[in-house]
């Protein structure tokens, strides 16, 4: 009889090709939390998140902002005495939550990621002005204003392109992507 | 003449055009040709890996395959692009299943990738291929009196590649010394700038920028040198937002290491893309002027 894999197994399986040890090698030493430059802003520190995954606390893990606030700086990864790729774990939980649409609605991270990916799939290149609306409307008025001022200053210095760039062999490129993931009609 | 396939990445097209210009100018001095990949695609920065790892590797592999087709190793000036290219190459070298899967997709663009090339960051080229001694030899306008904070950031050194030094690298300092400038003591040089969070967690990102600026300023740096367009924009273009958010008054120029190197090699500021900064680079030049002119 096939058992449903536990949450910690599911996350481990998503750690595609990551080097290092499995998450259950964690000794809860806290080096990752002590190293993490974003820990103060996280609901749960990296150490706690790893512990929660190992305890299969699926809802609590997915509910917290920790993995979306991870900046992928790999500082924890290179310092972990148990040789766990913690940054890779954060990526795995991000993927899990995007696939299962379980992230909490007030986060900008997942929406930004999805919009970014859609732009690349459509043109082969990334383009800031198309991306901007997806996250800017989630900002409060103050942040929105700041972002607009910074963007227009960069525009004045010629540092933001006026037209979205595109690659030349776009059809081949899209067919290539179709072989990996199905593309929606809008893409 | 040594030749590399060059993958500029999306930011270098406009946002970081000065990095692009200064990279080409400075490599030329050392007889290194950077041949831009024809029709390269966005490698997804870090964001692609949030959604699908195989897709992310495939996008990166398309660029790698085009370099391999030319028989050239790949150089990336952006640290995020470099990390992606390095690890996709590394994974494909070691995982025949991944290689097969990716090649199945690459067929659509008449490409194939055997992972027979190497991937370098632009700064590797100066640190290893060229080396500080040769740099010193070619410097004709030593940046005497200028204190430069070497900002490594994350992905040049992390994750660890091939057992390299991740806690105390020195190659950036060595390049700065070779320019005739003084590398600042900069304890936060390996700390993340928060670049990937600026859209998703603005306050955290601004605070991370603040910590770096403060550390550089406190240690007497006149300018921070970066080797990544994302770090550069984060440290420079968000400096004013940092000042507003935290009531600080930073006016610290943030230049690419290739721009500073270019000045030391006697290349004109204009050719190095100097002049499109949001935080003026003038303080750098006033430090370099002969003392009596000050
Ligand atoms: S540094 Fe590694 S072993 Fe220590 S708590 Fe973090 S994940 Fe666990
Ligand atoms: S990779 Fe993420 S969790 Fe690890 S130290 Fe950096 S920000 Fe923190």
Coordinates of C-alpha atoms and ligand atoms in Angstrom, one line a residue:
Chain A
X1 CA 0.0 0.0 0.0
X2 CA 1.4 3.3 -1.0
X3 CA 1.7 5.8 1.8
X4 CA 1.2 9.4 1.2
X5 CA 4.6 11.0 1.5
X6 CA 5.0 13.3 4.6
X7 CA 5.5 17.0 4.1
X8 CA 9.2 16.8 5.0
X9 CA 9.6 14.1 2.3
X10 CA 7.8 16.2 -0.2
X11 CA 10.1 19.1 0.4
X12 CA 13.2 16.9 0.3
X13 CA 12.1 15.6 -3.0
X14 CA 11.9 19.1 -4.3
X15 CA 15.5 19.8 -3.4
X16 CA 16.4 19.0 -6.9
X17 CA 20.1 18.2 -7.4
X18 CA 21.0 20.2 -4.3
X19 CA 24.3 19.2 -2.9
X20 CA 24.6 18.6 0.8
X21 CA 22.8 16.6 3.4
X22 CA 19.1 15.9 3.8
X23 CA 17.1 18.3 6.0
X24 CA 16.8 15.8 8.8
X25 CA 20.6 16.1 9.4
X26 CA 19.8 19.4 11.1
X27 CA 21.1 19.6 14.7
X28 CA 19.2 22.8 15.4
X29 CA 22.4 24.7 16.2
X30 CA 21.0 28.1 15.0
X31 CA 24.1 29.0 12.9
X32 CA 21.7 29.7 10.0
X33 CA 19.5 32.1 12.0
X34 CA 22.6 33.9 13.4
X35 CA 24.0 34.4 9.9
X36 CA 20.8 35.3 8.1
X37 CA 20.6 39.1 7.3
X38 CA 16.8 38.9 7.0
X39 CA 16.0 36.9 10.2
X40 CA 14.7 39.9 12.1
X41 CA 12.0 40.4 9.5
X42 CA 10.9 36.7 9.3
X43 CA 8.0 35.2 11.2
X44 CA 10.1 32.2 11.9
X45 CA 13.9 32.1 11.8
X46 CA 15.6 29.7 9.3
X47 CA 16.5 27.3 12.2
X48 CA 12.9 27.1 13.3
X49 CA 11.6 26.7 9.7
X50 CA 13.9 23.7 9.2
X51 CA 12.7 22.3 12.5
X52 CA 9.1 22.8 11.5
X53 CA 9.6 21.1 8.2
X54 CA 11.2 18.1 10.0
X55 CA 8.2 18.0 12.3
X56 CA 5.8 18.0 9.3
X57 CA 4.1 21.2 10.5
X58 CA 3.0 21.8 6.9
X59 CA 0.3 24.5 7.5
X60 CA 2.6 26.5 9.8
X61 CA 5.5 26.3 7.4
X62 CA 3.4 27.5 4.4
X63 CA 1.7 30.2 6.4
X64 CA 4.9 32.0 7.5
X65 CA 6.7 34.6 5.4
X66 CA 10.2 33.1 6.0
X67 CA 10.8 31.4 2.7
X68 CA 9.5 34.4 0.7
X69 CA 11.7 36.8 2.7
X70 CA 14.8 34.7 2.0
X71 CA 17.1 36.7 -0.2
X72 CA 18.9 33.6 -1.5
X73 CA 22.2 34.9 -0.2
X74 CA 23.6 31.4 0.6
X75 CA 25.3 32.6 3.7
X76 CA 23.5 30.0 5.9
X77 CA 24.3 27.3 3.3
X78 CA 28.0 27.8 3.4
X79 CA 28.1 27.9 7.2
X80 CA 25.8 25.1 8.2
X81 CA 27.8 22.6 10.2
X82 CA 25.5 19.8 9.0
X83 CA 26.0 20.8 5.4
X84 CA 22.4 21.4 4.6
X85 CA 21.6 23.7 1.6
X86 CA 19.2 25.9 3.6
X87 CA 18.8 28.4 0.7
X88 CA 17.9 25.5 -1.5
X89 CA 15.3 24.4 1.0
X90 CA 13.8 28.0 0.9
X91 CA 13.6 27.7 -2.9
X92 CA 11.9 24.3 -2.6
X93 CA 9.2 25.6 -0.2
X94 CA 8.7 28.6 -2.6
X95 CA 8.0 26.1 -5.4
X96 CA 5.8 24.0 -3.3
X97 CA 3.7 27.0 -2.3
X98 CA 3.4 28.3 -5.9
X99 CA 2.4 25.0 -7.2
X100 CA -0.1 24.4 -4.5
X101 CA -1.2 28.1 -4.3
X102 CA -0.8 28.0 -0.6
X103 CA 1.1 31.3 0.0
X104 CA -0.7 34.0 2.0
X105 CA -2.4 36.6 -0.1
X106 CA -0.7 39.7 1.3
X107 CA 2.8 38.7 0.1
X108 CA 4.2 40.3 -3.0
X109 CA 6.9 37.7 -3.6
X110 CA 4.9 35.0 -5.3
X111 CA 3.0 37.4 -7.6
X112 CA 6.3 39.0 -8.6
X113 CA 7.8 35.6 -9.4
X114 CA 4.9 34.6 -11.5
X115 CA 4.9 37.8 -13.5
X116 CA 8.6 37.7 -14.0
X117 CA 8.4 34.2 -15.4
X118 CA 5.5 35.1 -17.7
X119 CA 7.5 38.0 -19.2
X120 CA 10.5 35.8 -19.9
X121 CA 8.4 33.1 -21.4
X122 CA 6.7 35.6 -23.7
X123 CA 9.8 37.5 -24.9
X124 CA 13.0 35.6 -23.8
X125 CA 14.1 38.7 -21.9
X126 CA 13.0 40.4 -18.7
X127 CA 11.6 43.9 -18.7
X128 CA 11.1 46.0 -15.6
X129 CA 8.2 48.3 -16.8
X130 CA 6.0 45.4 -17.6
X131 CA 6.8 43.8 -14.2
X132 CA 6.2 47.0 -12.3
X133 CA 2.3 47.0 -12.2
X134 CA 2.2 43.5 -10.8
X135 CA 3.9 44.4 -7.6
X136 CA 3.4 48.2 -7.4
X137 CA -0.3 47.9 -6.9
X138 CA 0.3 45.8 -3.8
X139 CA 2.4 48.6 -2.3
X140 CA 1.0 51.2 0.0
X141 CA 0.8 54.7 -1.4
X142 CA 4.1 55.8 0.2
X143 CA 6.1 52.9 -1.3
X144 CA 4.4 53.3 -4.6
X145 CA 5.4 56.9 -4.7
X146 CA 9.1 56.1 -3.8
X147 CA 9.3 53.4 -6.4
X148 CA 7.8 55.7 -9.1
X149 CA 10.3 58.5 -8.2
X150 CA 13.3 56.1 -8.3
X151 CA 12.1 54.6 -11.6
X152 CA 11.6 58.0 -13.3
X153 CA 15.1 59.2 -12.2
X154 CA 16.6 56.1 -13.8
X155 CA 14.5 56.6 -16.9
X156 CA 15.8 60.2 -17.2
X157 CA 19.4 58.8 -17.1
X158 CA 18.5 56.4 -19.9
X159 CA 18.8 53.5 -17.5
X160 CA 15.4 51.9 -18.3
X161 CA 14.6 50.8 -21.8
X162 CA 11.6 52.3 -23.5
X163 CA 10.6 49.2 -25.5
X164 CA 10.6 45.6 -24.2
X165 CA 13.5 43.6 -25.6
X166 CA 12.8 40.4 -27.4
X167 CA 15.0 37.5 -28.6
X168 CA 15.2 36.7 -32.3
X169 CA 14.4 33.0 -32.3
X170 CA 11.4 33.4 -30.1
X171 CA 9.3 30.6 -31.6
X172 CA 12.0 28.0 -31.1
X173 CA 12.4 29.4 -27.6
X174 CA 8.8 28.9 -26.8
X175 CA 8.7 25.4 -28.3
X176 CA 11.7 24.6 -26.1
X177 CA 9.8 25.8 -23.0
X178 CA 6.7 23.8 -24.0
X179 CA 8.8 20.6 -23.8
X180 CA 9.4 21.3 -20.2
X181 CA 6.1 22.9 -19.0
X182 CA 2.7 23.5 -20.6
X183 CA 2.3 27.1 -21.7
X184 CA -1.1 28.8 -21.0
X185 CA -2.8 30.6 -24.0
X186 CA -1.9 34.0 -22.7
X187 CA 1.8 33.2 -22.7
Chain B
X1 CA 44.5 37.1 -27.6
X2 CA 42.2 35.2 -25.4
X3 CA 38.5 34.9 -26.3
X4 CA 35.4 34.2 -24.3
X5 CA 31.7 34.0 -25.0
X6 CA 30.1 36.9 -23.2
X7 CA 26.7 36.8 -21.6
X8 CA 25.8 40.3 -20.6
X9 CA 22.4 39.5 -19.1
X10 CA 19.3 41.7 -19.1
X11 CA 20.5 44.4 -16.7
X12 CA 23.5 45.3 -18.7
X13 CA 21.5 46.3 -21.7
X14 CA 20.3 49.6 -20.1
X15 CA 20.2 49.7 -16.4
X16 CA 23.9 48.8 -16.1
X17 CA 25.1 49.9 -19.5
X18 CA 28.1 51.5 -17.8
X19 CA 29.2 48.1 -16.6
X20 CA 28.9 46.7 -20.1
X21 CA 31.0 49.6 -21.6
X22 CA 33.6 49.5 -19.0
X23 CA 33.9 45.6 -19.1
X24 CA 34.6 45.8 -22.8
X25 CA 37.0 48.7 -22.5
X26 CA 39.1 47.2 -19.7
X27 CA 39.3 43.6 -21.1
X28 CA 40.5 45.0 -24.4
X29 CA 43.6 46.5 -22.6
X30 CA 44.6 43.0 -21.7
X31 CA 44.0 41.6 -25.1
X32 CA 40.9 39.7 -24.0
X33 CA 38.0 39.5 -26.4
X34 CA 34.4 39.2 -25.0
X35 CA 32.3 38.0 -27.9
X36 CA 28.6 38.6 -27.0
X37 CA 26.4 35.5 -27.5
X38 CA 24.1 36.0 -30.4
X39 CA 20.4 35.9 -29.3
X40 CA 21.0 35.1 -25.6
X41 CA 17.9 34.8 -23.4
X42 CA 17.2 35.9 -19.8
X43 CA 18.6 33.4 -17.4
X44 CA 15.8 34.1 -14.9
X45 CA 18.0 35.8 -12.3
X46 CA 17.1 34.1 -9.1
X47 CA 13.4 34.2 -9.7
X48 CA 13.0 31.3 -12.1
X49 CA 14.1 28.8 -9.5
X50 CA 11.1 29.8 -7.5
X51 CA 8.8 28.3 -10.0
X52 CA 10.4 25.3 -11.7
X53 CA 14.0 24.1 -11.4
X54 CA 14.2 22.1 -14.6
X55 CA 12.8 25.0 -16.6
X56 CA 15.3 27.3 -15.0
X57 CA 18.2 25.0 -15.9
X58 CA 16.9 24.7 -19.5
X59 CA 16.9 28.5 -20.0
X60 CA 20.4 28.8 -18.6
X61 CA 21.5 25.8 -20.7
X62 CA 20.4 27.5 -23.9
X63 CA 23.0 30.2 -23.4
X64 CA 25.6 27.7 -22.3
X65 CA 24.9 25.6 -25.5
X66 CA 25.4 28.7 -27.7
X67 CA 28.8 29.3 -26.1
X68 CA 29.8 25.7 -26.5
X69 CA 28.8 25.8 -30.1
X70 CA 31.4 28.6 -30.6
X71 CA 33.9 26.5 -28.7
X72 CA 34.3 29.2 -26.0
X73 CA 34.1 29.3 -22.2
X74 CA 31.4 31.6 -20.9
X75 CA 31.9 34.9 -18.9
X76 CA 29.1 36.6 -17.1
X77 CA 29.5 40.1 -15.5
X78 CA 26.3 39.8 -13.3
X79 CA 26.7 37.7 -10.2
X80 CA 23.2 36.3 -10.4
X81 CA 23.6 35.2 -14.0
X82 CA 27.1 33.8 -13.1
X83 CA 25.7 31.7 -10.3
X84 CA 23.0 30.3 -12.5
X85 CA 25.3 29.5 -15.3
X86 CA 28.0 28.0 -13.1
X87 CA 25.6 25.7 -11.3
X88 CA 23.5 24.6 -14.3
X89 CA 26.8 23.7 -16.0
X90 CA 28.0 21.9 -12.9
X91 CA 24.7 20.0 -12.5
X92 CA 24.5 19.0 -16.1
X93 CA 28.2 17.8 -16.0
X94 CA 27.2 15.5 -13.1
X95 CA 23.7 14.4 -13.9
X96 CA 23.1 12.5 -17.1
X97 CA 19.3 12.4 -16.6
X98 CA 19.2 16.2 -16.3
X99 CA 21.4 16.5 -19.4
X100 CA 19.1 14.3 -21.4
X101 CA 16.0 16.1 -20.3
X102 CA 17.4 19.5 -21.2
X103 CA 18.8 18.4 -24.5
X104 CA 15.4 17.1 -25.4
X105 CA 14.1 20.6 -25.0
X106 CA 17.1 22.4 -26.6
X107 CA 16.5 20.4 -29.8
X108 CA 13.7 22.8 -30.5
X109 CA 16.3 25.5 -31.1
X110 CA 18.7 23.2 -32.9
X111 CA 21.1 23.3 -29.9
X112 CA 22.8 20.6 -27.9
X113 CA 24.8 21.0 -24.7
X114 CA 27.5 18.5 -23.6
X115 CA 28.7 20.6 -20.6
X116 CA 32.2 20.7 -21.9
X117 CA 32.8 24.4 -21.2
X118 CA 33.7 26.4 -18.0
X119 CA 31.9 29.4 -16.6
X120 CA 33.5 32.4 -15.1
X121 CA 32.5 35.7 -13.5
X122 CA 34.0 38.8 -15.1
X123 CA 36.0 39.5 -12.0
X124 CA 37.6 36.0 -12.2
X125 CA 39.1 37.0 -15.5
X126 CA 40.9 40.0 -13.9
X127 CA 41.7 38.1 -10.7
X128 CA 43.1 35.0 -12.4
X129 CA 43.7 35.3 -16.1
X130 CA 45.1 38.8 -16.0
X131 CA 46.2 38.9 -12.3
X132 CA 47.2 41.8 -10.1
X133 CA 50.8 42.0 -11.4
X134 CA 49.8 42.6 -15.0
X135 CA 47.1 45.1 -13.9
X136 CA 49.8 47.0 -12.0
X137 CA 52.0 47.0 -15.0
X138 CA 49.3 48.5 -17.2
X139 CA 48.1 51.1 -14.7
X140 CA 49.2 54.5 -15.9
X141 CA 46.9 56.6 -13.7
X142 CA 47.2 55.1 -10.3
X143 CA 44.2 55.9 -8.1
X144 CA 46.4 57.3 -5.3
X145 CA 44.6 58.4 -2.2
X146 CA 41.3 56.8 -3.1
X147 CA 39.9 54.4 -0.6
X148 CA 37.7 51.8 -2.2
X149 CA 35.4 49.4 -0.4
X150 CA 35.4 46.0 -2.1
X151 CA 31.8 44.7 -2.1
X152 CA 31.8 41.0 -3.0
X153 CA 28.2 40.5 -2.2
X154 CA 26.8 37.0 -2.3
X155 CA 27.0 35.0 -5.5
X156 CA 30.5 35.5 -6.6
X157 CA 31.6 33.5 -3.6
X158 CA 28.5 31.7 -2.6
X159 CA 27.4 28.9 -2.8
X160 CA 30.9 27.5 -2.6
X161 CA 32.3 26.4 -5.9
X162 CA 35.2 23.9 -6.0
X163 CA 36.2 24.3 -2.4
X164 CA 37.0 28.0 -2.9
X165 CA 37.5 30.4 0.0
X166 CA 34.1 31.7 1.1
X167 CA 34.8 33.4 4.5
X168 CA 37.9 35.5 3.7
X169 CA 38.5 36.0 0.0
X170 CA 41.1 38.6 -1.0
X171 CA 41.0 38.8 -4.8
X172 CA 38.9 42.0 -4.9
X173 CA 41.3 43.8 -2.5
X174 CA 44.2 42.7 -4.6
X175 CA 42.7 44.1 -7.7
X176 CA 42.0 47.4 -5.9
X177 CA 45.6 47.6 -4.7
X178 CA 46.8 46.9 -8.2
X179 CA 44.9 50.0 -9.3
X180 CA 47.0 52.1 -6.9
X181 CA 44.1 52.6 -4.6
X182 CA 43.6 51.5 -1.0
X183 CA 41.1 48.8 -0.3
X184 CA 39.0 49.8 2.7
X185 CA 38.5 47.6 5.7
X186 CA 35.0 46.5 5.0
X187 CA 33.7 43.9 7.4
X188 CA 30.3 43.7 5.6
X189 CA 31.8 43.0 2.2
X190 CA 30.2 39.6 2.0
X191 CA 26.9 40.5 3.4
X192 CA 23.8 40.4 1.2
X193 CA 22.6 43.8 -0.2
X194 CA 19.0 42.5 -0.3
X195 CA 18.7 43.2 -4.0
X196 CA 16.3 40.4 -4.6
X197 CA 14.0 41.7 -1.8
X198 CA 13.6 45.3 -3.0
X199 CA 10.3 44.6 -4.7
X200 CA 9.0 42.1 -2.2
X201 CA 10.1 43.3 1.2
X202 CA 11.2 46.9 0.8
X203 CA 12.0 47.8 4.4
X204 CA 14.1 44.8 5.0
X205 CA 16.0 45.4 1.7
X206 CA 16.5 49.1 2.5
X207 CA 17.8 48.2 5.9
X208 CA 20.3 45.8 4.4
X209 CA 21.5 48.6 2.1
X210 CA 21.8 50.9 5.1
X211 CA 24.0 48.4 6.9
X212 CA 26.4 48.2 4.0
X213 CA 26.6 51.9 3.4
X214 CA 27.2 52.6 7.1
X215 CA 30.0 50.1 7.3
X216 CA 31.7 51.4 4.2
X217 CA 31.3 55.1 5.3
X218 CA 32.5 54.4 8.9
X219 CA 35.6 52.8 7.5
X220 CA 36.5 55.8 5.4
X221 CA 35.6 54.5 2.0
X222 CA 35.2 57.2 -0.7
X223 CA 33.4 54.8 -3.1
X224 CA 32.1 51.2 -3.0
X225 CA 33.2 49.0 -5.9
X226 CA 30.7 46.4 -7.1
X227 CA 30.9 43.5 -9.5
X228 CA 27.2 43.0 -10.0
X229 CA 24.5 45.2 -11.6
X230 CA 21.9 44.1 -9.1
X231 CA 24.1 45.1 -6.1
X232 CA 25.0 48.4 -7.9
X233 CA 21.5 49.5 -8.5
X234 CA 20.4 48.4 -5.0
X235 CA 23.2 50.3 -3.3
X236 CA 23.0 53.4 -5.5
X237 CA 19.5 53.9 -6.8
X238 CA 17.9 53.1 -3.4
X239 CA 20.3 55.3 -1.4
X240 CA 17.9 58.2 -1.3
X241 CA 15.1 55.9 -0.2
X242 CA 17.4 54.7 2.6
X243 CA 18.1 58.2 3.6
X244 CA 14.4 59.0 3.8
X245 CA 13.5 55.8 5.6
X246 CA 16.2 56.0 8.2
X247 CA 17.0 59.7 8.4
X248 CA 20.5 59.2 7.2
X249 CA 22.5 61.3 4.8
X250 CA 24.5 58.9 2.6
X251 CA 26.0 60.2 -0.6
X252 CA 28.4 57.4 -1.3
X253 CA 29.2 56.8 -5.0
X254 CA 28.8 53.1 -6.1
X255 CA 30.9 52.2 -9.2
X256 CA 31.6 49.0 -11.0
X257 CA 35.1 47.7 -10.4
X258 CA 35.7 47.9 -14.1
X259 CA 34.9 51.7 -14.1
X260 CA 37.5 52.3 -11.4
X261 CA 40.0 50.0 -13.1
X262 CA 39.4 51.8 -16.4
X263 CA 40.2 55.1 -14.7
X264 CA 43.5 53.6 -13.4
X265 CA 44.2 52.4 -16.9
X266 CA 43.8 55.9 -18.2
X267 CA 40.5 55.4 -20.1
X268 CA 38.3 58.4 -20.3
X269 CA 35.3 58.5 -17.8
X270 CA 32.9 58.9 -20.7
X271 CA 34.0 55.6 -22.3
X272 CA 33.5 53.9 -19.0
X273 CA 29.9 55.1 -18.8
X274 CA 30.6 57.5 -15.9
X275 CA 28.0 60.3 -15.8
X276 CA 24.7 58.3 -15.5
X277 CA 24.9 57.9 -11.8
X278 CA 22.0 58.8 -9.4
X279 CA 24.6 59.4 -6.7
X280 CA 27.3 61.6 -8.2
X281 CA 30.8 60.2 -8.7
X282 CA 32.3 63.6 -8.3
X283 CA 33.8 62.9 -4.8
X284 CA 35.9 60.1 -6.5
X285 CA 37.4 62.6 -8.9
X286 CA 38.1 65.3 -6.4
X287 CA 40.1 62.7 -4.3
X288 CA 42.1 62.0 -7.4
X289 CA 42.9 65.5 -8.3
X290 CA 46.4 66.7 -7.4
X291 CA 46.4 68.1 -3.9
X292 CA 47.2 71.7 -4.9
X293 CA 44.2 71.8 -7.1
X294 CA 41.8 71.0 -4.3
Ligands
LIG1 S1 22.9 25.8 10.5 FE1 22.2 23.8 9.7 S2 22.3 22.4 11.4 FE2 22.3 24.5 12.3 S3 20.1 24.9 12.7 FE3 20.6 25.7 10.6 S4 20.1 24.1 9.2 FE4 20.2 23.2 11.3
LIG2 S1 19.9 32.3 2.1 FE1 18.0 33.1 2.9 S2 17.8 32.1 4.9 FE2 19.9 31.8 4.2 S3 21.0 33.5 5.2 FE3 20.4 34.2 3.2 S4 18.4 35.2 3.4 FE4 18.8 34.0 5.3

